[in-house]
Amino acid sequence: MRSSLLTYAFSVAGIVLAQESSLNSELGFCGSPLIGSTFWNPICAGDRQGLTVVAGSGDFQENIHRAANKPAEVVLSADGILAGSPWSHKPRCLRFENATEKYCLYTSPTFAQDRGVTLFTTPEHKDLFLQLPAFTNPDVTQDANREPNPPYESRQLPGRGVGLIANRTLHRGDHIFSTTPVFVLHGDIYETFADEDRFPFQTDGINRLPDGAKKKFLDLCGHFGTDKVDDIINTNSFAVDLFGEEDDETNYNVVMPEISRLNHDCRPNAHYHFDPLTLTQHVHALRTIMPGEELTISYLDPAQTREERLKALRASWGFACSCSLCTQPTAQAKASDERIKYTLDLIEELEDYSADSLATPQMAEAVISMYEQERLYGPIAEVYKLAAVEFNGVGEIWPAVKYAKLAIEAGILYGGPYDKDVKDMEQLVKEPQMHWSHLLRMEKRMERNMQQE
Ligand SMILES: *[C@@H]1O[C@H](CO)[C@@H](O)[C@H](O)[C@H]1NC(C)=O
Ligand SMILES: *[C@@H]1O[C@H](CO)[C@@H](O)[C@H](O)[C@H]1NC(C)=O
């Protein structure tokens, strides 16, 4: 029964795909194309010999602990999914014959207060997911759709699709909404499996979702004109790092349909960060926003020249940038580009901790000033940190503490409270003399001078 149901659902999705892909390519840019700052096109595996699909790998039989505040019927299905398992379907896995690594679909219909999520990941990582507060304590996840009194309303905007308009004054740091992913994909899947093996699995992953989440996902737009589900993933997913220590995390792609309601601006008034423990994306105001203003985020690294931004937006999301910065008169656009190029050179100097670097605290302050002129109110967290490190590096503790505090305030908005730069700056404020940067510049330069004598 289950398998024929799945086959049916799958073929329905196949028909929808055929109809809508032509529609999408006619429209070109539809609604709010989405995020993926470090997004890349899928890489196809060259060799797909020995590929096996492992149905019901047995993982579902594990009795997994979770906060069981849901009636057992939700996790028990007529198909014999055991009580205690959070999954609504038998996990279905994809792997190469004899390979140890396999990637499976795990769908939890109760995740985030019954919104649901599908994980496409290894059995080992599935266990790590189940230990996250996002799964052990359903109350920690927040859902924008349940917000009783949101500070915005959704409106159809001429030439921009649907957008969110602030309906009260928001101040820097104010919370706008939070949302959880409906699809979470291990980054290695792209390199491991060929499109023809991966696509049906991804589609199955969406078909397994509760109806509401499935509809939200399928309502998103793609623009590459390929497999419908894959296209939506490529156009709308965010790259996030999960599990493991610094620089050793696994890259995941997560799709959060609600974020797509925010349109792009190169100088946005809002920013988002992803909390890896609650698997929740939080959106906050970056500056004062007046009622009637559209809420915007940047789909890309905003510290790029106009030409680079236009190119990236067209390639990844298929639309021509029409934000105020992209449509500035030539003289202003040129000045902005020059400012950005100049700051990037200076940042390179500031990030060079060798004795040859020409970095000074005043150089860092010049970069801060240029970021303010550029209205880069999110990424400014990074240059506040550079200034704190420069001042501490020459032993000027109080300006170092001042900029570290500014870096923390901006960093919590930009990278979230768990961001490693935020943690680093908290250490500096606590004990400037014990921080790694203390007197670093002076010592490096003295060493060099001694060697030269
Ligand atoms: C898998 O292992 C079996 C038994 O060792 C072997 O006969 C088969 O050729 C292997 N398959 C691949 C694709 O390596
Ligand atoms: C703003 O709009 C939302 C609907 O999205 C509504 O629930 C809320 O009450 C409105 N707030 C104000 C201050 O008008």
Short mmCIF file of C-alpha atoms and ligand atoms in Angstrom, two decimals:
data_model
loop_
_atom_site.label_atom_id
_atom_site.label_comp_id
_atom_site.label_asym_id
_atom_site.label_seq_id
_atom_site.Cartn_x
_atom_site.Cartn_y
_atom_site.Cartn_z
CA MET A 1 0.00 0.00 0.00
CA ARG A 2 2.69 2.40 1.01
CA SER A 3 4.76 1.88 -2.08
CA SER A 4 1.84 2.32 -4.46
CA LEU A 5 0.85 5.49 -2.63
CA LEU A 6 4.37 6.82 -2.99
CA THR A 7 4.48 5.91 -6.65
CA TYR A 8 1.25 7.74 -7.19
CA ALA A 9 2.40 10.84 -5.34
CA PHE A 10 5.61 10.76 -7.25
CA SER A 11 3.98 10.55 -10.65
CA VAL A 12 1.68 13.42 -9.73
CA ALA A 13 4.74 15.48 -8.90
CA GLY A 14 6.18 14.46 -12.24
CA ILE A 15 3.20 15.92 -14.08
CA VAL A 16 3.36 19.13 -12.07
CA LEU A 17 7.01 19.36 -12.96
CA ALA A 18 6.32 19.11 -16.67
CA GLN A 19 3.67 21.80 -16.53
CA GLU A 20 5.43 24.26 -14.31
CA SER A 21 8.91 24.23 -15.72
CA SER A 22 7.71 25.80 -18.95
CA LEU A 23 5.72 28.33 -16.95
CA ASN A 24 8.77 29.29 -14.93
CA SER A 25 10.98 29.77 -17.94
CA GLU A 26 8.36 32.05 -19.51
CA LEU A 27 8.16 34.17 -16.41
CA GLY A 28 11.91 34.34 -16.00
CA PHE A 29 12.01 36.03 -12.66
CA CYS A 30 9.23 34.93 -10.41
CA GLY A 31 8.37 36.23 -6.96
CA SER A 32 11.28 36.20 -4.60
CA PRO A 33 14.19 34.18 -5.84
CA LEU A 34 16.33 33.16 -3.00
CA ILE A 35 19.45 32.82 -1.05
CA GLY A 36 22.53 30.73 -1.16
CA SER A 37 25.45 33.02 -0.57
CA THR A 38 27.94 30.22 -1.03
CA PHE A 39 25.80 28.33 -3.44
CA TRP A 40 27.19 26.29 -6.26
CA ASN A 41 25.79 24.31 -9.10
CA PRO A 42 25.40 20.63 -8.40
CA ILE A 43 28.31 18.48 -9.43
CA CYS A 44 27.45 15.23 -11.16
CA ALA A 45 29.15 12.03 -10.12
CA GLY A 46 30.91 10.55 -13.10
CA ASP A 47 30.75 6.91 -12.07
CA ARG A 48 27.46 5.50 -10.94
CA GLN A 49 28.21 1.84 -11.25
CA GLY A 50 27.09 -0.36 -8.43
CA LEU A 51 24.52 2.06 -7.11
CA THR A 52 21.93 0.48 -4.86
CA VAL A 53 18.80 1.84 -3.32
CA VAL A 54 18.40 0.43 0.16
CA ALA A 55 14.78 0.54 1.21
CA GLY A 56 14.07 0.46 4.91
CA SER A 57 17.61 0.12 6.11
CA GLY A 58 16.47 -0.79 9.58
CA ASP A 59 17.34 2.55 11.12
CA PHE A 60 13.69 3.24 11.76
CA GLN A 61 13.60 0.41 14.24
CA GLU A 62 15.78 2.22 16.69
CA ASN A 63 13.90 3.55 19.65
CA ILE A 64 14.93 7.14 19.57
CA HIS A 65 14.38 9.31 22.59
CA ARG A 66 12.52 12.51 22.01
CA ALA A 67 10.22 14.75 23.96
CA ALA A 68 7.13 12.65 23.42
CA ASN A 69 4.46 15.26 23.84
CA LYS A 70 2.66 14.05 20.75
CA PRO A 71 0.14 11.24 20.62
CA ALA A 72 1.68 7.97 19.50
CA GLU A 73 -0.57 7.84 16.44
CA VAL A 74 1.47 10.59 14.86
CA VAL A 75 4.58 8.42 14.73
CA LEU A 76 2.78 5.11 14.27
CA SER A 77 1.55 4.54 10.80
CA ALA A 78 -0.42 1.70 9.28
CA ASP A 79 2.79 0.68 7.57
CA GLY A 80 4.28 -0.48 10.80
CA ILE A 81 6.66 2.31 11.75
CA LEU A 82 7.59 1.46 15.31
CA ALA A 83 6.43 3.54 18.24
CA GLY A 84 9.14 5.89 19.44
CA SER A 85 10.57 6.45 15.99
CA PRO A 86 10.21 10.08 14.95
CA TRP A 87 9.96 9.17 11.27
CA SER A 88 6.70 8.96 9.37
CA HIS A 89 8.09 6.71 6.64
CA LYS A 90 10.61 3.93 6.39
CA PRO A 91 13.93 5.65 5.83
CA ARG A 92 15.00 5.04 2.25
CA CYS A 93 18.71 5.12 1.51
CA LEU A 94 20.95 5.68 -1.47
CA ARG A 95 24.44 4.22 -1.61
CA PHE A 96 26.93 2.60 -3.92
CA GLU A 97 27.14 -1.17 -3.80
CA ASN A 98 29.53 -2.25 -1.02
CA ALA A 99 30.13 1.35 0.02
CA THR A 100 29.92 2.00 3.75
CA GLU A 101 28.54 5.51 3.36
CA LYS A 102 24.84 5.83 2.63
CA TYR A 103 22.44 8.75 2.56
CA CYS A 104 18.86 8.33 3.68
CA LEU A 105 15.61 10.24 3.76
CA TYR A 106 14.24 10.79 7.27
CA THR A 107 10.99 12.68 7.54
CA SER A 108 9.74 13.92 10.89
CA PRO A 109 6.14 15.14 10.63
CA THR A 110 6.22 16.58 14.16
CA PHE A 111 9.37 18.70 13.82
CA ALA A 112 8.88 22.37 14.75
CA GLN A 113 5.39 21.98 16.20
CA ASP A 114 4.08 19.75 13.41
CA ARG A 115 5.50 21.73 10.51
CA GLY A 116 7.69 18.80 9.52
CA VAL A 117 11.13 18.37 7.97
CA THR A 118 12.93 15.90 5.73
CA LEU A 119 16.59 15.19 6.38
CA PHE A 120 18.63 13.70 3.54
CA THR A 121 21.76 12.61 5.36
CA THR A 122 23.87 9.74 6.70
CA PRO A 123 22.56 7.51 9.52
CA GLU A 124 25.43 8.83 11.71
CA HIS A 125 24.42 12.45 11.19
CA LYS A 126 20.76 11.54 11.65
CA ASP A 127 21.72 10.55 15.23
CA LEU A 128 23.45 13.91 15.72
CA PHE A 129 20.35 15.73 14.48
CA LEU A 130 18.21 13.85 16.98
CA GLN A 131 20.42 15.09 19.82
CA LEU A 132 19.96 18.76 18.88
CA PRO A 133 17.55 20.84 20.98
CA ALA A 134 15.61 21.30 17.73
CA PHE A 135 14.52 17.66 18.10
CA THR A 136 14.74 17.02 21.84
CA ASN A 137 12.79 20.12 22.79
CA PRO A 138 10.18 21.08 20.18
CA ASP A 139 9.40 24.31 22.05
CA VAL A 140 12.70 25.91 20.98
CA THR A 141 11.72 26.13 17.32
CA GLN A 142 9.76 29.15 16.18
CA ASP A 143 7.39 29.40 13.29
CA ALA A 144 6.73 32.67 11.49
CA ASN A 145 3.29 31.38 10.52
CA ARG A 146 2.18 31.19 14.15
CA GLU A 147 3.27 34.71 15.09
CA PRO A 148 0.07 36.36 16.40
CA ASN A 149 1.14 39.95 15.76
CA PRO A 150 3.95 40.20 13.20
CA PRO A 151 5.49 43.65 12.53
CA TYR A 152 4.81 43.37 8.79
CA GLU A 153 2.19 42.52 6.26
CA SER A 154 2.54 40.65 3.02
CA ARG A 155 1.74 42.66 -0.13
CA GLN A 156 1.91 42.29 -3.90
CA LEU A 157 4.48 44.84 -5.11
CA PRO A 158 4.64 46.11 -8.68
CA GLY A 159 7.52 44.39 -10.48
CA ARG A 160 8.80 42.69 -7.33
CA GLY A 161 6.32 39.92 -6.67
CA VAL A 162 5.18 39.52 -3.08
CA GLY A 163 7.10 41.43 -0.41
CA LEU A 164 6.85 42.13 3.29
CA ILE A 165 6.06 45.69 4.36
CA ALA A 166 6.83 46.92 7.88
CA ASN A 167 3.66 48.11 9.62
CA ARG A 168 5.37 49.57 12.66
CA THR A 169 8.71 51.20 13.38
CA LEU A 170 11.51 48.69 13.85
CA HIS A 171 14.84 49.46 15.46
CA ARG A 172 18.22 47.87 14.90
CA GLY A 173 18.19 44.44 16.51
CA ASP A 174 14.40 44.04 16.56
CA HIS A 175 13.23 40.54 15.79
CA ILE A 176 11.22 40.24 12.56
CA PHE A 177 10.55 36.51 12.28
CA SER A 178 12.08 33.09 12.67
CA THR A 179 11.59 29.98 10.62
CA THR A 180 12.80 26.38 10.30
CA PRO A 181 13.81 24.41 7.22
CA VAL A 182 11.49 21.90 5.54
CA PHE A 183 14.35 20.20 3.68
CA VAL A 184 17.91 19.65 4.97
CA LEU A 185 20.46 18.07 2.61
CA HIS A 186 23.96 16.82 3.37
CA GLY A 187 26.34 18.75 1.08
CA ASP A 188 28.23 15.65 -0.10
CA ILE A 189 25.15 14.23 -1.81
CA TYR A 190 25.84 16.49 -4.79
CA GLU A 191 29.31 15.13 -5.42
CA THR A 192 28.41 11.55 -4.61
CA PHE A 193 25.37 10.83 -6.77
CA ALA A 194 24.47 11.50 -10.36
CA ASP A 195 21.43 13.67 -11.10
CA GLU A 196 19.29 10.75 -12.27
CA ASP A 197 19.78 8.98 -8.92
CA ARG A 198 19.55 12.06 -6.75
CA PHE A 199 16.51 13.77 -8.32
CA PRO A 200 13.92 11.05 -7.54
CA PHE A 201 15.19 10.86 -3.97
CA GLN A 202 14.87 14.60 -3.48
CA THR A 203 11.35 14.52 -4.92
CA ASP A 204 10.47 11.64 -2.60
CA GLY A 205 11.86 13.67 0.31
CA ILE A 206 9.38 16.45 -0.48
CA ASN A 207 6.47 14.05 -1.04
CA ARG A 208 7.03 12.62 2.43
CA LEU A 209 6.49 16.01 4.08
CA PRO A 210 3.19 16.98 5.74
CA ASP A 211 0.93 18.73 3.20
CA GLY A 212 1.51 22.26 4.51
CA ALA A 213 5.31 22.06 4.32
CA LYS A 214 5.17 20.29 0.96
CA LYS A 215 2.97 23.01 -0.50
CA LYS A 216 5.21 25.76 0.86
CA PHE A 217 8.22 24.11 -0.75
CA LEU A 218 6.53 23.52 -4.12
CA ASP A 219 5.23 27.11 -4.19
CA LEU A 220 8.83 28.37 -4.30
CA CYS A 221 10.32 29.41 -7.62
CA GLY A 222 13.25 27.96 -9.45
CA HIS A 223 14.95 29.50 -12.45
CA PHE A 224 17.36 26.96 -13.88
CA GLY A 225 14.52 25.06 -15.62
CA THR A 226 15.77 21.63 -14.54
CA ASP A 227 14.09 19.06 -12.28
CA LYS A 228 11.47 21.00 -10.31
CA VAL A 229 12.53 20.01 -6.79
CA ASP A 230 16.24 20.28 -7.61
CA ASP A 231 15.68 23.68 -9.19
CA ILE A 232 13.88 24.94 -6.08
CA ILE A 233 16.74 23.66 -3.91
CA ASN A 234 19.37 25.33 -6.09
CA THR A 235 17.54 28.63 -6.20
CA ASN A 236 16.40 28.81 -2.60
CA SER A 237 18.73 26.94 -0.30
CA PHE A 238 21.13 28.39 2.22
CA ALA A 239 24.50 26.80 2.86
CA VAL A 240 25.07 26.24 6.58
CA ASP A 241 27.77 24.42 8.54
CA LEU A 242 26.70 21.80 11.06
CA PHE A 243 28.43 19.43 13.46
CA GLY A 244 32.14 19.26 14.13
CA GLU A 245 34.74 21.70 15.29
CA GLU A 246 35.87 24.90 13.64
CA ASP A 247 36.63 24.45 9.91
CA ASP A 248 35.71 20.78 10.15
CA GLU A 249 31.95 21.15 9.95
CA THR A 250 29.81 19.52 7.31
CA ASN A 251 28.21 21.72 4.73
CA TYR A 252 24.43 21.38 4.57
CA ASN A 253 21.85 22.97 2.30
CA VAL A 254 18.65 24.01 3.98
CA VAL A 255 15.45 25.29 2.39
CA MET A 256 13.30 27.67 4.43
CA PRO A 257 10.29 28.73 2.37
CA GLU A 258 9.36 31.79 4.45
CA ILE A 259 12.66 33.59 3.89
CA SER A 260 11.76 33.81 0.21
CA ARG A 261 9.13 36.38 1.11
CA LEU A 262 11.96 38.86 1.66
CA ASN A 263 13.18 40.52 -1.51
CA HIS A 264 16.80 41.41 -2.24
CA ASP A 265 18.50 44.74 -1.67
CA CYS A 266 22.27 45.34 -1.91
CA ARG A 267 21.92 47.58 1.15
CA PRO A 268 19.24 45.65 3.03
CA ASN A 269 17.47 46.77 6.20
CA ALA A 270 17.36 43.25 7.65
CA HIS A 271 19.68 40.29 8.07
CA TYR A 272 19.32 36.64 9.01
CA HIS A 273 21.45 34.13 10.85
CA PHE A 274 21.04 30.41 11.32
CA ASP A 275 21.14 28.83 14.77
CA PRO A 276 22.67 25.36 14.36
CA LEU A 277 21.24 24.07 17.65
CA THR A 278 17.58 24.89 17.05
CA LEU A 279 17.89 24.68 13.23
CA THR A 280 16.12 28.02 13.16
CA GLN A 281 16.79 31.00 10.92
CA HIS A 282 16.27 34.34 12.68
CA VAL A 283 15.63 37.60 10.85
CA HIS A 284 16.41 40.92 12.58
CA ALA A 285 16.36 44.61 11.63
CA LEU A 286 19.78 46.07 10.75
CA ARG A 287 18.71 49.69 11.06
CA THR A 288 15.63 51.76 11.88
CA ILE A 289 12.82 50.76 9.52
CA MET A 290 9.79 53.02 9.13
CA PRO A 291 6.22 51.73 8.70
CA GLY A 292 5.56 51.33 4.96
CA GLU A 293 9.14 50.35 4.12
CA GLU A 294 9.72 47.02 2.45
CA LEU A 295 11.79 44.56 4.51
CA THR A 296 14.82 43.36 2.54
CA ILE A 297 17.83 41.09 2.92
CA SER A 298 20.91 40.71 0.74
CA TYR A 299 21.08 37.51 -1.30
CA LEU A 300 24.84 37.84 -1.68
CA ASP A 301 27.98 39.27 -0.10
CA PRO A 302 27.22 42.99 -0.39
CA ALA A 303 30.88 44.06 -0.27
CA GLN A 304 31.32 43.54 -4.02
CA THR A 305 31.39 45.94 -6.95
CA ARG A 306 28.21 46.70 -8.86
CA GLU A 307 29.28 44.55 -11.81
CA GLU A 308 30.04 41.56 -9.57
CA ARG A 309 26.70 41.91 -7.80
CA LEU A 310 24.73 42.12 -11.06
CA LYS A 311 26.52 39.07 -12.41
CA ALA A 312 25.99 36.98 -9.26
CA LEU A 313 22.29 37.85 -8.99
CA ARG A 314 21.66 36.99 -12.61
CA ALA A 315 23.60 33.72 -12.45
CA SER A 316 22.17 32.41 -9.18
CA TRP A 317 18.67 33.84 -9.11
CA GLY A 318 18.03 34.95 -12.67
CA PHE A 319 17.05 38.54 -12.08
CA ALA A 320 18.45 41.94 -12.91
CA CYS A 321 19.35 43.88 -9.77
CA SER A 322 17.13 46.94 -9.48
CA CYS A 323 17.93 48.00 -5.91
CA SER A 324 18.79 51.65 -5.33
CA LEU A 325 22.52 50.96 -5.17
CA CYS A 326 22.51 49.06 -8.49
CA THR A 327 20.58 51.85 -10.21
CA GLN A 328 22.59 54.81 -8.87
CA PRO A 329 23.81 57.51 -11.29
CA THR A 330 27.21 56.69 -12.82
CA ALA A 331 29.31 59.03 -10.66
CA GLN A 332 27.88 57.64 -7.43
CA ALA A 333 28.09 54.04 -8.60
CA LYS A 334 31.74 54.61 -9.54
CA ALA A 335 32.54 56.15 -6.14
CA SER A 336 30.86 53.24 -4.39
CA ASP A 337 32.81 50.69 -6.45
CA GLU A 338 36.08 52.47 -5.72
CA ARG A 339 35.30 52.59 -2.02
CA ILE A 340 34.58 48.86 -2.00
CA LYS A 341 37.77 47.97 -3.89
CA TYR A 342 39.82 50.21 -1.61
CA THR A 343 38.36 48.71 1.58
CA LEU A 344 39.00 45.18 0.29
CA ASP A 345 42.70 46.08 -0.19
CA LEU A 346 42.91 47.57 3.28
CA ILE A 347 41.17 44.56 4.84
CA GLU A 348 43.75 42.30 3.21
CA GLU A 349 46.47 44.37 4.89
CA LEU A 350 44.67 44.22 8.26
CA GLU A 351 44.27 40.46 8.03
CA ASP A 352 47.98 40.03 7.40
CA TYR A 353 49.60 39.29 10.76
CA SER A 354 53.15 39.12 9.45
CA ALA A 355 55.70 41.78 10.42
CA ASP A 356 55.50 43.18 6.90
CA SER A 357 51.87 44.26 7.22
CA LEU A 358 51.32 48.02 7.11
CA ALA A 359 48.17 47.72 9.24
CA THR A 360 47.54 50.31 11.95
CA PRO A 361 44.55 51.04 14.18
CA GLN A 362 43.87 54.16 12.08
CA MET A 363 43.71 52.04 8.95
CA ALA A 364 41.02 49.90 10.59
CA GLU A 365 39.08 53.05 11.56
CA ALA A 366 39.24 54.26 7.95
CA VAL A 367 37.67 50.96 6.85
CA ILE A 368 34.91 51.33 9.45
CA SER A 369 34.16 54.80 8.13
CA MET A 370 33.94 53.50 4.57
CA TYR A 371 31.64 50.67 5.64
CA GLU A 372 29.39 53.27 7.27
CA GLN A 373 29.36 55.31 4.06
CA GLU A 374 28.50 52.13 2.17
CA ARG A 375 25.73 51.33 4.67
CA LEU A 376 27.16 47.86 5.24
CA TYR A 377 25.49 47.58 8.64
CA GLY A 378 25.75 43.77 8.85
CA PRO A 379 29.29 43.02 7.62
CA ILE A 380 30.59 45.97 9.67
CA ALA A 381 30.84 43.41 12.50
CA GLU A 382 33.94 42.04 10.79
CA VAL A 383 35.72 45.39 10.54
CA TYR A 384 34.89 46.35 14.13
CA LYS A 385 36.71 43.15 15.04
CA LEU A 386 39.70 44.14 12.90
CA ALA A 387 39.86 47.50 14.71
CA ALA A 388 39.65 45.84 18.14
CA VAL A 389 42.50 43.51 17.20
CA GLU A 390 44.67 46.38 15.85
CA PHE A 391 44.25 48.50 18.97
CA ASN A 392 44.92 45.54 21.23
CA GLY A 393 47.85 44.59 19.01
CA VAL A 394 49.61 47.83 19.92
CA GLY A 395 48.54 47.71 23.57
CA GLU A 396 45.76 50.32 23.48
CA ILE A 397 43.26 48.45 25.57
CA TRP A 398 40.36 50.90 25.83
CA PRO A 399 39.82 51.56 22.13
CA ALA A 400 40.21 47.77 21.71
CA VAL A 401 37.39 47.16 24.21
CA LYS A 402 35.24 49.81 22.56
CA TYR A 403 35.50 48.17 19.12
CA ALA A 404 35.17 44.66 20.56
CA LYS A 405 31.86 45.73 22.11
CA LEU A 406 30.72 47.17 18.77
CA ALA A 407 31.81 43.91 17.09
CA ILE A 408 29.72 41.90 19.56
CA GLU A 409 26.61 44.03 19.04
CA ALA A 410 26.88 43.82 15.24
CA GLY A 411 28.10 40.21 15.28
CA ILE A 412 25.05 38.91 17.15
CA LEU A 413 22.88 40.33 14.36
CA TYR A 414 25.19 39.25 11.59
CA GLY A 415 26.41 35.79 12.62
CA GLY A 416 24.32 35.06 15.68
CA PRO A 417 25.23 34.71 19.36
CA TYR A 418 27.24 31.51 18.72
CA ASP A 419 29.38 33.08 16.00
CA LYS A 420 33.06 32.43 16.63
CA ASP A 421 34.00 36.10 16.13
CA VAL A 422 31.44 37.06 18.77
CA LYS A 423 32.97 34.54 21.19
CA ASP A 424 36.45 35.81 20.36
CA MET A 425 35.48 39.43 21.03
CA GLU A 426 33.80 38.46 24.31
CA GLN A 427 37.17 37.03 25.36
CA LEU A 428 38.91 40.26 24.41
CA VAL A 429 36.49 42.37 26.47
CA LYS A 430 36.88 40.07 29.46
CA GLU A 431 40.67 40.02 29.52
CA PRO A 432 42.30 42.19 26.84
CA GLN A 433 45.81 41.37 28.06
CA MET A 434 45.15 37.64 27.82
CA HIS A 435 43.68 37.82 24.33
CA TRP A 436 45.67 36.36 21.42
CA SER A 437 45.89 39.78 19.80
CA HIS A 438 47.44 41.58 22.77
CA LEU A 439 50.69 43.32 21.68
CA LEU A 440 50.82 41.02 18.65
CA ARG A 441 51.71 43.79 16.19
CA MET A 442 54.32 45.34 18.49
CA GLU A 443 56.04 42.04 19.17
CA LYS A 444 56.11 41.04 15.50
CA ARG A 445 57.62 44.39 14.52
CA MET A 446 60.16 44.38 17.37
CA GLU A 447 61.29 40.88 16.41
CA ARG A 448 61.82 42.00 12.84
CA ASN A 449 63.75 45.10 13.90
CA MET A 450 66.01 43.00 16.15
CA GLN A 451 66.71 40.62 13.29
CA GLN A 452 67.59 43.52 11.02
CA GLU A 453 70.09 45.03 13.47
C1 LIG B 1 30.65 -6.02 -3.94
O1 LIG B 1 31.13 -7.12 -3.20
C2 LIG B 1 30.88 -8.38 -3.83
C3 LIG B 1 31.36 -9.49 -2.87
O2 LIG B 1 32.57 -9.14 -2.26
C4 LIG B 1 31.59 -8.44 -5.17
O3 LIG B 1 31.32 -9.67 -5.82
C5 LIG B 1 31.09 -7.30 -6.05
O4 LIG B 1 31.80 -7.26 -7.27
C6 LIG B 1 31.27 -5.95 -5.32
N1 LIG B 1 30.69 -4.89 -6.12
C7 LIG B 1 31.32 -3.77 -6.46
C8 LIG B 1 30.56 -2.80 -7.31
O5 LIG B 1 32.46 -3.54 -6.11
C1 LIG B 2 0.74 44.26 10.95
O1 LIG B 2 0.21 43.30 10.05
C2 LIG B 2 -0.08 42.03 10.64
C3 LIG B 2 -0.56 41.11 9.53
O2 LIG B 2 0.55 40.59 8.86
C4 LIG B 2 -1.10 42.16 11.76
O3 LIG B 2 -1.31 40.92 12.37
C5 LIG B 2 -0.59 43.17 12.77
O4 LIG B 2 -1.55 43.38 13.77
C6 LIG B 2 -0.26 44.49 12.08
N1 LIG B 2 0.31 45.41 13.09
C7 LIG B 2 0.02 46.72 13.13
C8 LIG B 2 0.72 47.53 14.17
O5 LIG B 2 -0.79 47.21 12.35
#
